[in-house]
């Protein structure tokens, strides 16, 4: 019986090439898009699930007190790991990770070659007991035990040495630290937050020799006993802190986060080291997008199939007369839908595989094509096929199988008022969903444009940040500054610990007149020229002095207006006031700059201060250029850099590019949404095109008679197009409030945002109507210019 259904279905598909092609094309595109989106969603949800002890692994989080803004950090002090293993019975083991330079790249020298390594961590040897690291060379009980030893990934070994036989080989970090390789591990998959290429033994780090309860710079993971709960761990961490830190000095508490939640549920957590960051909001948005596109394609199928009910009515009538039951007919329609969906799914999977590299580029991911062949994903595809078949085939199967054989064979009109209106309603839903997608993409694009064009309060154009982390001699840094200063296209050069858009040092500033515990402040050690490069606007006082006399112990501080306001001073009154913020009691405010957006525009402007206290390294040279040929200037700067530091790789970035990185998630979502929304509109237009073709065919004789009676081409086009344009207009009216509600909520996440204006709605409305008119008019004009003799000769 099933074989017969499939034969009939195949015959029907071949007998109606236009409608079958439209259905297959629409479903193929939709299933290809959905496959890519579900691969993305599956990849994001699979993070950290490959570790055998994943249910017992937690990341330790630091939650600061109210006086420290109630912030949550992914890093904790070095004493947490060893102490918790001793004092908390549920903690079986712990591993600490410290990223090189607190997130800065390392400069690797192998003797013959130099490399910039952005994923170098210091880690405890317990790494092997908690995570499933597979050493392909070396021994777990020996690797990462001694100081100055390291394990590296297989690909990194091939990159550095051209071979993976590297046990015993040496490399140098930042031109000062010799490291011996004691192990080579299998490359980590792309769906883990552990993204290290090189792990150096923790015994090599500063924190191994001087662990404290204050400096929170280490990501720490614990392996717990089975059955340990987060609530119990939190209470025992509190007991541990009470034992080792005086109550009045406790500015944080400890909590835990399940390993499987680290990737998607950490957007509110600061100081996380992994470069692979996900967002549950992005996953939810793209899940809705995938479902919407599938629904649009299913609606296409339903509309086109039921629209052809008049043509297929005789077949149904004869079948019913010969004894076919309703269930037989329903099975026949479902078989036809299932066959078309199966063909579309195979084509869609092929298309998805072809487009996967491009999708990875747009989404900024490394989704392997092997994911498509996993058992779970194949089962998911079968589920999608079944659901799509049931959804797309439901209305045609139910509607057409219930048609009356008597009415059909008497030549009565098929297609009730109810059925016609349902079909119109589906077109409205289809275009309404597409309209919401387009408005969403336009609003995201406008918000990103607003961010790019907003005056952040400092100069970002043609400002280069050159990493000098590997230059150990301060005199060489000064020589480099002089060399760069000689280049005609460079206007200013200054050294700084960091720059806006990059995390610097977090401290507290105290108001002596208030007992509120102070406010959090970002502090940045700089020289005077660095402030000139950034082009900050002074509203009172002056810059940090260029030269400090020997023995001068005063610390000069430039604060933003936010700090002056908090201290209760006008900018002018703040000049010369002592400020309690640094490890020095001799810090005084010498200048006040206007507030500037040093972080994401999602957040309000916070307190920020520049100083010249030698508490941190100046890791960057900030260079302001004024050039037309940027590439040529970069080459000139690199030559100067290599002249001073020939063994250090030239590593640089631009401030505007670093600022853009703060909005990477929005850019990726907008890019994916833009491409797929356009495809969704195309799929919707395919359905409209098919319906218009069917209408023109169904009303062929009416059009012929009208032409014979003198109707113009324009009036016939208007006649055929008007109904469709009305449906699109209704879709716009319904979708506009929904789109406004959704996107207005999305904008609330930004402290600085655009106002929802009428332009995106007018733009989208005109586009939707224009596209619909073009789609329908093609068939309408074709029908209007046809020879009426052809349609009337059969009468």
Coordinates of N, CA and C in Angstrom, one line a residue, residues 64-71 73 505-509 517-523 562-563 566 598 606-608:
X64 N 31.0 39.7 44.3 CA 31.5 40.8 45.1 C 30.3 41.4 45.9
X65 N 30.6 42.1 47.0 CA 29.6 42.6 47.9 C 28.9 43.8 47.3
X66 N 27.9 44.4 47.9 CA 27.2 45.5 47.4 C 28.1 46.7 47.2
X67 N 29.0 46.9 48.1 CA 29.9 48.0 48.0 C 30.9 47.9 46.8
X68 N 31.0 46.7 46.3 CA 31.8 46.5 45.1 C 30.9 46.2 43.9
X69 N 29.7 46.8 43.9 CA 28.8 46.8 42.7 C 28.1 45.4 42.5
X70 N 28.2 44.5 43.4 CA 27.6 43.2 43.2 C 27.9 42.5 41.9
X71 N 29.2 42.6 41.5 CA 29.6 42.0 40.3 C 30.0 40.5 40.5
X73 N 32.6 37.5 39.1 CA 33.9 37.3 38.3 C 34.1 35.8 38.1
X505 N 43.1 47.6 35.3 CA 43.1 47.2 36.7 C 41.8 47.6 37.4
X506 N 41.2 46.7 38.2 CA 40.0 47.1 38.9 C 40.3 47.4 40.4
X507 N 39.9 48.6 40.8 CA 40.2 49.0 42.2 C 38.9 49.7 42.8
X508 N 39.1 50.2 44.0 CA 38.0 51.0 44.6 C 38.5 52.4 44.9
X509 N 37.6 53.4 44.7 CA 37.9 54.7 45.1 C 37.0 55.1 46.3
X517 N 31.6 52.4 51.4 CA 32.5 51.4 50.9 C 33.2 51.8 49.6
X518 N 32.8 52.9 49.0 CA 33.4 53.4 47.7 C 32.8 52.8 46.5
X519 N 33.3 53.2 45.3 CA 32.8 52.7 44.0 C 34.0 52.1 43.2
X520 N 33.6 51.1 42.4 CA 34.6 50.5 41.5 C 35.2 51.5 40.5
X521 N 36.5 51.3 40.3 CA 37.1 52.2 39.3 C 38.1 51.4 38.5
X522 N 38.2 51.7 37.2 CA 39.2 51.1 36.3 C 40.4 52.0 36.3
X523 N 41.6 51.5 36.7 CA 42.8 52.4 36.7 C 43.8 51.9 35.6
X562 N 33.0 61.3 36.4 CA 32.3 60.4 37.3 C 32.9 60.4 38.7
X563 N 34.2 60.3 38.7 CA 34.9 60.2 40.0 C 34.8 61.6 40.8
X566 N 31.4 61.7 42.2 CA 31.3 60.9 43.4 C 31.9 61.4 44.7
X598 N 34.4 53.9 27.9 CA 35.5 53.0 27.8 C 35.1 51.5 27.7
X606 N 31.3 54.3 33.8 CA 31.8 54.1 35.2 C 32.9 55.0 35.5
X607 N 33.5 54.8 36.7 CA 34.7 55.6 37.1 C 35.9 55.1 36.4
X608 N 36.8 56.0 36.0 CA 38.0 55.6 35.3 C 39.1 56.6 35.7

